[in-house]
Tab-separated table of N, CA, C and O in Angstrom:
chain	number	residue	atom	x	y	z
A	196	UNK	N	-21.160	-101.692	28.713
A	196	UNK	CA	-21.570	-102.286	29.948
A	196	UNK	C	-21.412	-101.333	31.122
A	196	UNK	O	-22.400	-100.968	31.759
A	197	UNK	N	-20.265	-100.955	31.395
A	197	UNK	CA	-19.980	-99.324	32.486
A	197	UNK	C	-21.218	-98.503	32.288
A	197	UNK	O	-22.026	-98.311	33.198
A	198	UNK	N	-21.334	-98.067	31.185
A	198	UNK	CA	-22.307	-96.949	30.745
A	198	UNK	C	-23.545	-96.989	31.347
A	198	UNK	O	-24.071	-96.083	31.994
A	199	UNK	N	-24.297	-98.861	30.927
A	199	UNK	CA	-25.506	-99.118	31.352
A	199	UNK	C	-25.289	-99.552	32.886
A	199	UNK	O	-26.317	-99.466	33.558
A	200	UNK	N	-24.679	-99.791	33.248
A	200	UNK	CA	-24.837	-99.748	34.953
A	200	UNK	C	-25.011	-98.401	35.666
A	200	UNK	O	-25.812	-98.101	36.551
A	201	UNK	N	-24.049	-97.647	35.056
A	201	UNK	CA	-24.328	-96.220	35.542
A	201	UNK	C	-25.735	-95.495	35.533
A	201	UNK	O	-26.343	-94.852	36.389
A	202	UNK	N	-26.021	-95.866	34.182
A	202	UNK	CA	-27.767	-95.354	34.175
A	202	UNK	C	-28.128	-96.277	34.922
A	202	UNK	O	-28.162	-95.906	36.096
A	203	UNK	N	-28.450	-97.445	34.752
A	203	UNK	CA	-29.423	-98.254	35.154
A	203	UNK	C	-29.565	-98.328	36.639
A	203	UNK	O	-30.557	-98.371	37.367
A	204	UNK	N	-27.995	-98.330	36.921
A	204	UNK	CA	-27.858	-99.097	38.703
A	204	UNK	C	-28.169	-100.065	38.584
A	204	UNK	O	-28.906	-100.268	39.549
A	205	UNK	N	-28.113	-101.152	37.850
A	205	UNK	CA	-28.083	-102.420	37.737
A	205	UNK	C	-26.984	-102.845	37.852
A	205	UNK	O	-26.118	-102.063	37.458
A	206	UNK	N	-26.482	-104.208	38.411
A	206	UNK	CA	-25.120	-104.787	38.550
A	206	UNK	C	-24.387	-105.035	37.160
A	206	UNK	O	-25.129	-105.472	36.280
A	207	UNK	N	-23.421	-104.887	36.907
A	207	UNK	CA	-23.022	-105.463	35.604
A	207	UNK	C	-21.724	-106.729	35.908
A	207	UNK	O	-20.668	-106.657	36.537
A	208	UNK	N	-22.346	-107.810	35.177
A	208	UNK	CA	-21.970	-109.110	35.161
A	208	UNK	C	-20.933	-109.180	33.482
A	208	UNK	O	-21.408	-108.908	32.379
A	209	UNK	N	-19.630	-109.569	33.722
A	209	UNK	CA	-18.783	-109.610	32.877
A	209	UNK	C	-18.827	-111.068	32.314
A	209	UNK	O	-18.806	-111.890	33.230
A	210	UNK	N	-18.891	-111.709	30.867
A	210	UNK	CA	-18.375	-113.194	31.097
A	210	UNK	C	-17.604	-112.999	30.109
A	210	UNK	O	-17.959	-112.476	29.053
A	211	UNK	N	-16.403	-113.429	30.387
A	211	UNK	CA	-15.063	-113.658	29.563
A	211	UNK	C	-14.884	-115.013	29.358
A	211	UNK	O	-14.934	-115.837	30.272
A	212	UNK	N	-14.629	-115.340	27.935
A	212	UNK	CA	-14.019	-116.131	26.852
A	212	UNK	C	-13.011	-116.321	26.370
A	212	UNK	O	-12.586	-117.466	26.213
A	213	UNK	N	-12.579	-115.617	26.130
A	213	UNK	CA	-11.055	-115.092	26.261
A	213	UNK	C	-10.606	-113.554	26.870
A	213	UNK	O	-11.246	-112.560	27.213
A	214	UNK	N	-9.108	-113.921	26.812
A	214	UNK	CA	-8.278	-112.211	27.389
A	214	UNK	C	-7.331	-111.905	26.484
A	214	UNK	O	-6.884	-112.794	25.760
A	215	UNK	N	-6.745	-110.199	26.362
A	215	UNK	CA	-5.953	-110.074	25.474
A	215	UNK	C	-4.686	-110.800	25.215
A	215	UNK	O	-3.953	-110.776	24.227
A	216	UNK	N	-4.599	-111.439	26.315
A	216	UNK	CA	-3.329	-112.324	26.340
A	216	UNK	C	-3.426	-113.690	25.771
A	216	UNK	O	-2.507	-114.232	25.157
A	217	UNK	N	-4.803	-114.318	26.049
A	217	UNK	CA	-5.046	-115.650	25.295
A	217	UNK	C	-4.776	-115.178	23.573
A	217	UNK	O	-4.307	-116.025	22.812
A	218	UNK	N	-5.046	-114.057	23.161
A	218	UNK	CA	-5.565	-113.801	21.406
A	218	UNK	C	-3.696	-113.206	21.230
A	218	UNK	O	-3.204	-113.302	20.106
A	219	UNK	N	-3.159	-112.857	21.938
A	219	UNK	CA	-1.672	-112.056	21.702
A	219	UNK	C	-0.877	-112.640	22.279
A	219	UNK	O	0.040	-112.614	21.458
A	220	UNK	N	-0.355	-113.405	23.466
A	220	UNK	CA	0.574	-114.059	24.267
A	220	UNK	C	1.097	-112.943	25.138
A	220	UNK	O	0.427	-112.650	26.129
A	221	UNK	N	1.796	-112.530	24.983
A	221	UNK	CA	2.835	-111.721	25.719
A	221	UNK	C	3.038	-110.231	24.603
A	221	UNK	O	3.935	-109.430	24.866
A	222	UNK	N	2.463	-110.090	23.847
A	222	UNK	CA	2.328	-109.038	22.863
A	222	UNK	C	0.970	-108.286	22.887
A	222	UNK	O	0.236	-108.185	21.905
A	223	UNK	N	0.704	-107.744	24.173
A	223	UNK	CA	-0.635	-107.412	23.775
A	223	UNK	C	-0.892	-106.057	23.252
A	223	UNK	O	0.173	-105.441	23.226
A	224	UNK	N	-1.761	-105.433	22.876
A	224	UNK	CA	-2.511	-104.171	22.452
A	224	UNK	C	-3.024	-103.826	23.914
A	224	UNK	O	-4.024	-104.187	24.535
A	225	UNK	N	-1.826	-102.882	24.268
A	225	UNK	CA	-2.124	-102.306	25.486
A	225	UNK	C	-3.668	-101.395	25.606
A	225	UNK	O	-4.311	-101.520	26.648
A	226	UNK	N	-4.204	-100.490	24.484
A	226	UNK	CA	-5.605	-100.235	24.522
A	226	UNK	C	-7.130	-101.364	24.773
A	226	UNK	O	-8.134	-101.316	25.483
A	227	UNK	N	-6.719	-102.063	24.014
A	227	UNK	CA	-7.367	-103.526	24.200
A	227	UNK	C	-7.527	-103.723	25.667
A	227	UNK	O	-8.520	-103.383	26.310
A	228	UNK	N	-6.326	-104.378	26.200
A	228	UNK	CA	-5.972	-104.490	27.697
A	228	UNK	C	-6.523	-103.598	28.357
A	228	UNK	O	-7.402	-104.097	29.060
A	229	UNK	N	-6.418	-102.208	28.514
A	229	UNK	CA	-7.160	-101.290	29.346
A	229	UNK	C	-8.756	-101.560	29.114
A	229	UNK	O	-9.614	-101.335	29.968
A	230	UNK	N	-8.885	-101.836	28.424
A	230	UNK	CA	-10.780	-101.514	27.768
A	230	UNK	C	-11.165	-103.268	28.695
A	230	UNK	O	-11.998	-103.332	29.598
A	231	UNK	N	-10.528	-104.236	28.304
A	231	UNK	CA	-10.932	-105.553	29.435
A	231	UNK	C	-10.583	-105.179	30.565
A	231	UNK	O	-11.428	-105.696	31.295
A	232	UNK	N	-9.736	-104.491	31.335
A	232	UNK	CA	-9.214	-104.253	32.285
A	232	UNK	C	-10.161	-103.687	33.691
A	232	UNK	O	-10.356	-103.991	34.868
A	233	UNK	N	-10.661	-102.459	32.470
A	233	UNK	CA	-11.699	-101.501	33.249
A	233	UNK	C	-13.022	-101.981	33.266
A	233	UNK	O	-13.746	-101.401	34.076
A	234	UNK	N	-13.557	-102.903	32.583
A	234	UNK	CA	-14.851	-103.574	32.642
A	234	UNK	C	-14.626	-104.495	34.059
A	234	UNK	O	-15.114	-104.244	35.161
A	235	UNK	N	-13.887	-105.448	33.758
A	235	UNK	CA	-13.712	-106.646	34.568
A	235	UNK	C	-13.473	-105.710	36.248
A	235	UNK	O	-13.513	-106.229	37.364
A	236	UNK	N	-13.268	-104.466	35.974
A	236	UNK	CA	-12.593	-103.668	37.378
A	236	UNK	C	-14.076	-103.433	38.040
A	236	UNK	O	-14.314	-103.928	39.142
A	237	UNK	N	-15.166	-102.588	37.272
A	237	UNK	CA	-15.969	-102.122	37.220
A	237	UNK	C	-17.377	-102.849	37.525
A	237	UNK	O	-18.316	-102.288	38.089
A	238	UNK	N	-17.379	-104.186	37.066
A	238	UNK	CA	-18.032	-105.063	37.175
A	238	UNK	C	-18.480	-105.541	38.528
A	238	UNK	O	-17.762	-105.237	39.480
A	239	UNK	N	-19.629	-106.287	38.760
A	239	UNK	CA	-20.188	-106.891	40.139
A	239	UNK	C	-19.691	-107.983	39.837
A	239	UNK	O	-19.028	-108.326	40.816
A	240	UNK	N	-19.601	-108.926	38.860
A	240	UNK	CA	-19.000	-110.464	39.124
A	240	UNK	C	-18.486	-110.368	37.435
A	240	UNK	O	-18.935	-109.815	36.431
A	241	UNK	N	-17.076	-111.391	37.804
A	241	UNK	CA	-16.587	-111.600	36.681
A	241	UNK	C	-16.631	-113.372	36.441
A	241	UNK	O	-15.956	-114.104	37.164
A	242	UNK	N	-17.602	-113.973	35.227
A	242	UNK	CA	-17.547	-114.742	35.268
A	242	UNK	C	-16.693	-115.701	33.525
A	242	UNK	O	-17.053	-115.510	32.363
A	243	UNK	N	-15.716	-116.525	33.949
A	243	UNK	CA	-14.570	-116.766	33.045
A	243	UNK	C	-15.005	-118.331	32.886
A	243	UNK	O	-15.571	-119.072	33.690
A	244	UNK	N	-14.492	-118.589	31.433
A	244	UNK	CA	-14.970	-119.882	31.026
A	244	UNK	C	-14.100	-121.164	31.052
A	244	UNK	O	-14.245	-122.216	30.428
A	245	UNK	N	-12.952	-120.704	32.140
A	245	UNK	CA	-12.436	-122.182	32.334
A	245	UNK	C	-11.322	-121.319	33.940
A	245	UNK	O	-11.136	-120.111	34.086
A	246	UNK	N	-10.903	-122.234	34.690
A	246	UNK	CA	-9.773	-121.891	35.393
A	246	UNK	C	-8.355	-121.365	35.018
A	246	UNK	O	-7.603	-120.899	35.873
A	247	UNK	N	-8.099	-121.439	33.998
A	247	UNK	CA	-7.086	-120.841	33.449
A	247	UNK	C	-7.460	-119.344	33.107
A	247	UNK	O	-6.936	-118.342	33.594
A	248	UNK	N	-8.468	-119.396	32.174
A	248	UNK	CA	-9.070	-118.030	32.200
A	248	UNK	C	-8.910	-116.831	33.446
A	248	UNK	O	-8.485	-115.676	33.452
A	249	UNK	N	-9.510	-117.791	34.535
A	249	UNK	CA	-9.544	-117.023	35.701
A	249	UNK	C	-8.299	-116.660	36.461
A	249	UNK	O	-8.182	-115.619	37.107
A	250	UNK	N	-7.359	-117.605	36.340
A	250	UNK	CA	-5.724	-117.054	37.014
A	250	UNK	C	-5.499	-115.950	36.127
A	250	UNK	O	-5.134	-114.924	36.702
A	251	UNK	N	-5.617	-115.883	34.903
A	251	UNK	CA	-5.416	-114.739	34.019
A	251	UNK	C	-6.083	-113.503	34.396
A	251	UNK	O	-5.310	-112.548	34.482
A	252	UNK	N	-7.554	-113.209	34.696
A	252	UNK	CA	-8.529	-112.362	35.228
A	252	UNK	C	-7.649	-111.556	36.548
A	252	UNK	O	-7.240	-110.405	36.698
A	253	UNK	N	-7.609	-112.674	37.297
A	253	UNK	CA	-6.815	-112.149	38.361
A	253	UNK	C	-5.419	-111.791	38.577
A	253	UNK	O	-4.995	-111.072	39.481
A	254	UNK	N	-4.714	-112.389	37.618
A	254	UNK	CA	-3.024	-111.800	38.161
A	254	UNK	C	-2.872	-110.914	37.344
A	254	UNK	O	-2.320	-109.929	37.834
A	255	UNK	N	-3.245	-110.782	35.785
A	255	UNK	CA	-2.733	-110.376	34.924
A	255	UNK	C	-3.654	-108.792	34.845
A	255	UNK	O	-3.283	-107.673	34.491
A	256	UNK	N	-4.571	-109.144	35.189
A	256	UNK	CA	-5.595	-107.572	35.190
A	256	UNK	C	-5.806	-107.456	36.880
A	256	UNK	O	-6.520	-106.582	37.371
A	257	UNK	N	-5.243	-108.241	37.509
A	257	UNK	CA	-5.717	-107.593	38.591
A	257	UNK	C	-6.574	-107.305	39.979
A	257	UNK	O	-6.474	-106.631	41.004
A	258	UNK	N	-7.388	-108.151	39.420
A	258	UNK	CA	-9.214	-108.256	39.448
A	258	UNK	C	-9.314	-108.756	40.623
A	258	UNK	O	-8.640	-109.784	40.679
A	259	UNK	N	-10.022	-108.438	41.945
A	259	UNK	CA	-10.392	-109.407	43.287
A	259	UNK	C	-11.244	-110.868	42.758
A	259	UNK	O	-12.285	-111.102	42.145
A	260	UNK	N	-10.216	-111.615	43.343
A	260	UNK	CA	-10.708	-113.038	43.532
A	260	UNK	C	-11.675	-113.534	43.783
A	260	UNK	O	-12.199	-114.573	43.380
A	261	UNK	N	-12.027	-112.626	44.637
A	261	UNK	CA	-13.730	-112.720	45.598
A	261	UNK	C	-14.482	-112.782	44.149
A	261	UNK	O	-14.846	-113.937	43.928
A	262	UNK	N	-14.784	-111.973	43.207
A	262	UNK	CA	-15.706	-111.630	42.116
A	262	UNK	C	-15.466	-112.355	40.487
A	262	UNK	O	-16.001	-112.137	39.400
A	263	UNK	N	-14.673	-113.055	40.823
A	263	UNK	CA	-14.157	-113.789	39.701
A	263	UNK	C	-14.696	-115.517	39.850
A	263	UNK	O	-14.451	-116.248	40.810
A	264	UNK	N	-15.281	-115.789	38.929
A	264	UNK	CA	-16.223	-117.408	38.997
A	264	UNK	C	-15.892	-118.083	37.757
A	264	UNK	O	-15.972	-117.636	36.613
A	265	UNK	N	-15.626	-118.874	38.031
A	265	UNK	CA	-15.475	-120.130	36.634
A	265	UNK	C	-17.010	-120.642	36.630
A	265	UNK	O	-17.774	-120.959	37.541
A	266	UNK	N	-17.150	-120.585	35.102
A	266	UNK	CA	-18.524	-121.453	34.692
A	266	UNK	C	-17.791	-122.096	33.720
A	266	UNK	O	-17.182	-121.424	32.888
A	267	UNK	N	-17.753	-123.665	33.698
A	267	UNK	CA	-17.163	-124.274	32.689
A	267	UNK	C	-17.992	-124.233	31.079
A	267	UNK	O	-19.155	-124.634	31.035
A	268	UNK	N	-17.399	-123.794	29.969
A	268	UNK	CA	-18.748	-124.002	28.767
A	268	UNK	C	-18.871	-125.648	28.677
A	268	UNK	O	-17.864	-126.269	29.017
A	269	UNK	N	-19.576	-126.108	28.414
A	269	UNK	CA	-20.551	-127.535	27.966
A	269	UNK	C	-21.116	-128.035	26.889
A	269	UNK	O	-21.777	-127.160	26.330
A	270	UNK	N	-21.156	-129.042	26.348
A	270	UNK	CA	-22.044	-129.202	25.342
A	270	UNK	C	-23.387	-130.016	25.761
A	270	UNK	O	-23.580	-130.245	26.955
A	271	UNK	N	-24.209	-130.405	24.889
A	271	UNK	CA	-25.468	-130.761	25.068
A	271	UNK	C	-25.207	-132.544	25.415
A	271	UNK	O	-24.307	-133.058	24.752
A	272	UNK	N	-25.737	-133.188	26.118
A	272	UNK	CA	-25.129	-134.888	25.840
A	272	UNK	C	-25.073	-135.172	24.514
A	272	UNK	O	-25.807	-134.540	23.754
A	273	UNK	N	-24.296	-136.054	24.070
A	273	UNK	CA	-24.417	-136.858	22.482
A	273	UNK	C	-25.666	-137.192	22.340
A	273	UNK	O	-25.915	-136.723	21.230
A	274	UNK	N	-26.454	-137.601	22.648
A	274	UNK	CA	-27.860	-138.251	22.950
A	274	UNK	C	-28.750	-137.320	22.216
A	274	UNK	O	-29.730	-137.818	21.662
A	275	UNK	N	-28.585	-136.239	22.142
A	275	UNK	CA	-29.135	-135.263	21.291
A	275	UNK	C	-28.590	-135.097	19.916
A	275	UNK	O	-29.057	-134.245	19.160
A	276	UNK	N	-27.665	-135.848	19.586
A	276	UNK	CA	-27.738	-135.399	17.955
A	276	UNK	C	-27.262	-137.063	17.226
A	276	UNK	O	-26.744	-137.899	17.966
A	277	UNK	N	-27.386	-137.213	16.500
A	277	UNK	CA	-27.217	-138.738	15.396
A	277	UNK	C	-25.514	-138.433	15.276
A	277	UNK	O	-24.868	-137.417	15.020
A	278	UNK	N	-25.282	-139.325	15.479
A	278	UNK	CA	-23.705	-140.156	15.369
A	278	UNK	C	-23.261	-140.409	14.050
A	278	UNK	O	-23.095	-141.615	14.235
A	279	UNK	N	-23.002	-140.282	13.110
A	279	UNK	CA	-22.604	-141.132	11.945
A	279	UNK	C	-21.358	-141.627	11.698
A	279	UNK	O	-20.282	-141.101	11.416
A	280	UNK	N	-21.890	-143.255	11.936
A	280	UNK	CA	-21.796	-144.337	12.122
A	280	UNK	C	-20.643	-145.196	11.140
A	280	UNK	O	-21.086	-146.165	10.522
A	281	UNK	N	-19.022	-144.819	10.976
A	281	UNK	CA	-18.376	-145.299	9.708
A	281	UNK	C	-18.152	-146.713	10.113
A	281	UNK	O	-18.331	-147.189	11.234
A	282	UNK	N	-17.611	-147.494	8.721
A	282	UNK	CA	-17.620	-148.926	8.915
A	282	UNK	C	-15.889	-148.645	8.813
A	282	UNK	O	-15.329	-147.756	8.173
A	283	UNK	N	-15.339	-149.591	9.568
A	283	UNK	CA	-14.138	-149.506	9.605
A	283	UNK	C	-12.981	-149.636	8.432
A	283	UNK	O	-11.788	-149.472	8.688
A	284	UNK	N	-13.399	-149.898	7.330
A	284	UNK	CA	-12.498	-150.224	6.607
A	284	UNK	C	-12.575	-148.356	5.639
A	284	UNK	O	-11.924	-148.082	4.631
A	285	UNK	N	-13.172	-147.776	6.087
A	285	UNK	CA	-13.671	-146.195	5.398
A	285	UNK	C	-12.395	-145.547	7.170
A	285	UNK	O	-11.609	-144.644	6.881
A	286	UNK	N	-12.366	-145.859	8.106
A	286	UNK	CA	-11.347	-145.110	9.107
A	286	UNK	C	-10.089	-145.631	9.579
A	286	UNK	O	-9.461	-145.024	10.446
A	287	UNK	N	-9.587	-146.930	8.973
A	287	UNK	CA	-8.698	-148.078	9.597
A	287	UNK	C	-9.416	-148.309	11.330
A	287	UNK	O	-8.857	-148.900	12.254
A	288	UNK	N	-10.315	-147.869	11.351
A	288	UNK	CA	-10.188	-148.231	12.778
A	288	UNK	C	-10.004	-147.049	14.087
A	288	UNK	O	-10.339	-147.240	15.256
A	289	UNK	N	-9.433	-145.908	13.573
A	289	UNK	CA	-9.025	-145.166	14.143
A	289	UNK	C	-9.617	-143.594	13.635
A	289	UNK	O	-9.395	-143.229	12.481
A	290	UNK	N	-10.400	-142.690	14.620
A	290	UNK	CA	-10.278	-141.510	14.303
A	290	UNK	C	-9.387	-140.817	15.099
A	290	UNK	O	-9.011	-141.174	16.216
A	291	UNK	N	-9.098	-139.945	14.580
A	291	UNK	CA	-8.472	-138.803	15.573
A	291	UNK	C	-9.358	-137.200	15.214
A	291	UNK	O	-9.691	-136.872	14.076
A	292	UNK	N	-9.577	-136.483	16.290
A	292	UNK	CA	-10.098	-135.267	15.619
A	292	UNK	C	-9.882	-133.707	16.908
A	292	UNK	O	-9.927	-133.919	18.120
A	293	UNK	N	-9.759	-132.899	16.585
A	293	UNK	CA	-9.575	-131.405	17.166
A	293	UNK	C	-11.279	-130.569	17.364
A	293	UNK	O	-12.200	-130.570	16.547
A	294	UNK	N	-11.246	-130.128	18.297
A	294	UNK	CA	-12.550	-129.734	18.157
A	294	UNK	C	-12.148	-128.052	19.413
A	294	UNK	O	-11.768	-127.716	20.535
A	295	UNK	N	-12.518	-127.663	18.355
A	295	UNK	CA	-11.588	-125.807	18.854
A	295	UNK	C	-11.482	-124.707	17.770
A	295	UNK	O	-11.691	-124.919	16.575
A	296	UNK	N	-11.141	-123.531	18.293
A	296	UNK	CA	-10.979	-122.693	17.129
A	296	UNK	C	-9.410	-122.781	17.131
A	296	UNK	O	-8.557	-122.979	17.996
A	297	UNK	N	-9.407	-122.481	15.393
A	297	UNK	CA	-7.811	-122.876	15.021
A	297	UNK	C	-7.301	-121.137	15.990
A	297	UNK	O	-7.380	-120.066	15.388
A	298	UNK	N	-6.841	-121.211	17.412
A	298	UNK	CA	-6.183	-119.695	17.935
A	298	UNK	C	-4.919	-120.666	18.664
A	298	UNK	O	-4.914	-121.897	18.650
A	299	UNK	N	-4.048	-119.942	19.184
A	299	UNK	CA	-3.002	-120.029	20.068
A	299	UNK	C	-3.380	-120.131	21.393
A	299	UNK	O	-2.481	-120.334	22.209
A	300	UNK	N	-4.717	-120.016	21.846
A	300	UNK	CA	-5.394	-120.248	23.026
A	300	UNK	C	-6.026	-121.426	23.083
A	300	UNK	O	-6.237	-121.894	24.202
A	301	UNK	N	-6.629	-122.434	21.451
A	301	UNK	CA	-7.390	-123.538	21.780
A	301	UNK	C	-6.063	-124.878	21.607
A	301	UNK	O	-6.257	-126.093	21.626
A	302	UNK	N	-4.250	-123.877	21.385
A	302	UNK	CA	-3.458	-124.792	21.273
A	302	UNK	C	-3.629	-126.007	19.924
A	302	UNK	O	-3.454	-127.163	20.309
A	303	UNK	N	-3.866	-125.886	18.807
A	303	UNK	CA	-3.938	-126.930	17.774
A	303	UNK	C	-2.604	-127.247	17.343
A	303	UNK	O	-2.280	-128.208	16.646
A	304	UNK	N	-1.737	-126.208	17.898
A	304	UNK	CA	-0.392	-127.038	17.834
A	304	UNK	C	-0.283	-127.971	18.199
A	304	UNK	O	-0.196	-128.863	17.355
A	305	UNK	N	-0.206	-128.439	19.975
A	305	UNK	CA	-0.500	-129.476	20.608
A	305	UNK	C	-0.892	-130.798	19.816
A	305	UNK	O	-0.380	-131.913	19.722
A	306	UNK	N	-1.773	-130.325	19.405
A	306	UNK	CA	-2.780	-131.508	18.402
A	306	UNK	C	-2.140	-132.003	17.516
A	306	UNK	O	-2.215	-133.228	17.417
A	307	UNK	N	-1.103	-131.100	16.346
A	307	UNK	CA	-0.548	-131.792	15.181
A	307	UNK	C	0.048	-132.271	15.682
A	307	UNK	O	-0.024	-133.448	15.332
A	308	UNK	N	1.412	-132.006	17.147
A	308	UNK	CA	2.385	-132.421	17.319
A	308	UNK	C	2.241	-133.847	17.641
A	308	UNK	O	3.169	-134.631	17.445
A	309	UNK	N	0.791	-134.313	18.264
A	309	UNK	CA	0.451	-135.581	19.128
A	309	UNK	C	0.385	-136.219	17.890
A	309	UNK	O	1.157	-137.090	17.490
A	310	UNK	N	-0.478	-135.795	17.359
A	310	UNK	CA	-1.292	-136.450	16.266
A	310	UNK	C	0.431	-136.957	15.122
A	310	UNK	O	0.702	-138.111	14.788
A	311	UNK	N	0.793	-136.419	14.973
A	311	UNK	CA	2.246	-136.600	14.397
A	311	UNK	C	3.358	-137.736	15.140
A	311	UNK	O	4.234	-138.412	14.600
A	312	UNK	N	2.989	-137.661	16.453
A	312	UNK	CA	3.796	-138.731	17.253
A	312	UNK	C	2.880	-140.138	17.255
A	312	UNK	O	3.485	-141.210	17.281
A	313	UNK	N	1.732	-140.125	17.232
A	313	UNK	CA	1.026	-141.065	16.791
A	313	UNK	C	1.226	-141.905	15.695
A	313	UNK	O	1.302	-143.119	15.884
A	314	UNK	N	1.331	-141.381	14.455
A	314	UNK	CA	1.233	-141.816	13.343
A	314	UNK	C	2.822	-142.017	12.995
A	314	UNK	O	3.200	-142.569	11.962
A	315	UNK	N	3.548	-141.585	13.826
A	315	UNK	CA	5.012	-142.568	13.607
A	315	UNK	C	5.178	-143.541	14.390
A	315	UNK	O	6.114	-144.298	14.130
A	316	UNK	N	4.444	-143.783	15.419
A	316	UNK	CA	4.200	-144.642	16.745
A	316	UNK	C	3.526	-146.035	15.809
A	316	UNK	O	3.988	-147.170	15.928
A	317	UNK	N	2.254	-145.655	14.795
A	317	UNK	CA	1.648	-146.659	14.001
A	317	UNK	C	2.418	-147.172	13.033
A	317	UNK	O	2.662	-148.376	13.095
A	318	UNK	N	2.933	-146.424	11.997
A	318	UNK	CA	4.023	-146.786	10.982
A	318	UNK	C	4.951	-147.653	11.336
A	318	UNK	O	5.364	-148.519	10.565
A	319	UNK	N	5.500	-147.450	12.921
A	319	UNK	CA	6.732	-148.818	12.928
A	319	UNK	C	6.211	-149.432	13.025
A	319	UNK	O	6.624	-150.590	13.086
């Protein structure tokens, strides 16, 4: 992306998904880190896919505030795809479900732990 702005003189627009810190915690691959670091530096707008993302963009790399934008990701309405439809005695009644990649950033810990306080919450 650096490279082609340089030729081009075109703006280069960053969008981040994640950061080395969402994929590592506090352990990062300091090469990694430099290589997001210097894009997001280099860049005309940095645009990050949730507000958390973006406190990260900015404290942790650095980055002016001014050039840093949250675009939330989205899905399409339900209305666009078929539902399937269980009869209750196939779910008791109840689904529960996770919808994320299994990382330390989409938190599925969270999920068992609830999902675990639930189902002792039902049992008594």
């Amino acid at each position: 992306g650096i490279e082609a702005k340089k030729i081009s003189g075109k703006p280069l627009v960053v969008h981040v998904h994640a950061t080395e810190f969402d994929r590592s915690g506090e352990n990062i691959n300091n090469r990694v880190y430099e290589i997001e670091r210097k894009g997001m530096e280099v860049a005309d707008k940095v645009i990050t896919v949730s507000n958390l993302t973006r406190n990260i963009v900015i404290q942790k790399y650095r980055i002016n505030p001014s050039k840093v934008v949250t675009i939330h990701n989205a899905v399409d309405s339900i209305n666009n795809y078929e539902i399937k439809h269980l009869s209750k005695g196939e779910t008791n009644g109840k689904i529960v479900t996770f919808l994320g990649r299994i990382t330390m950033q989409k938190g599925p810990e969270y999920f068992i732990e609830a999902a675990n306080m639930v189902l002792k919450k039902m049992i008594m």
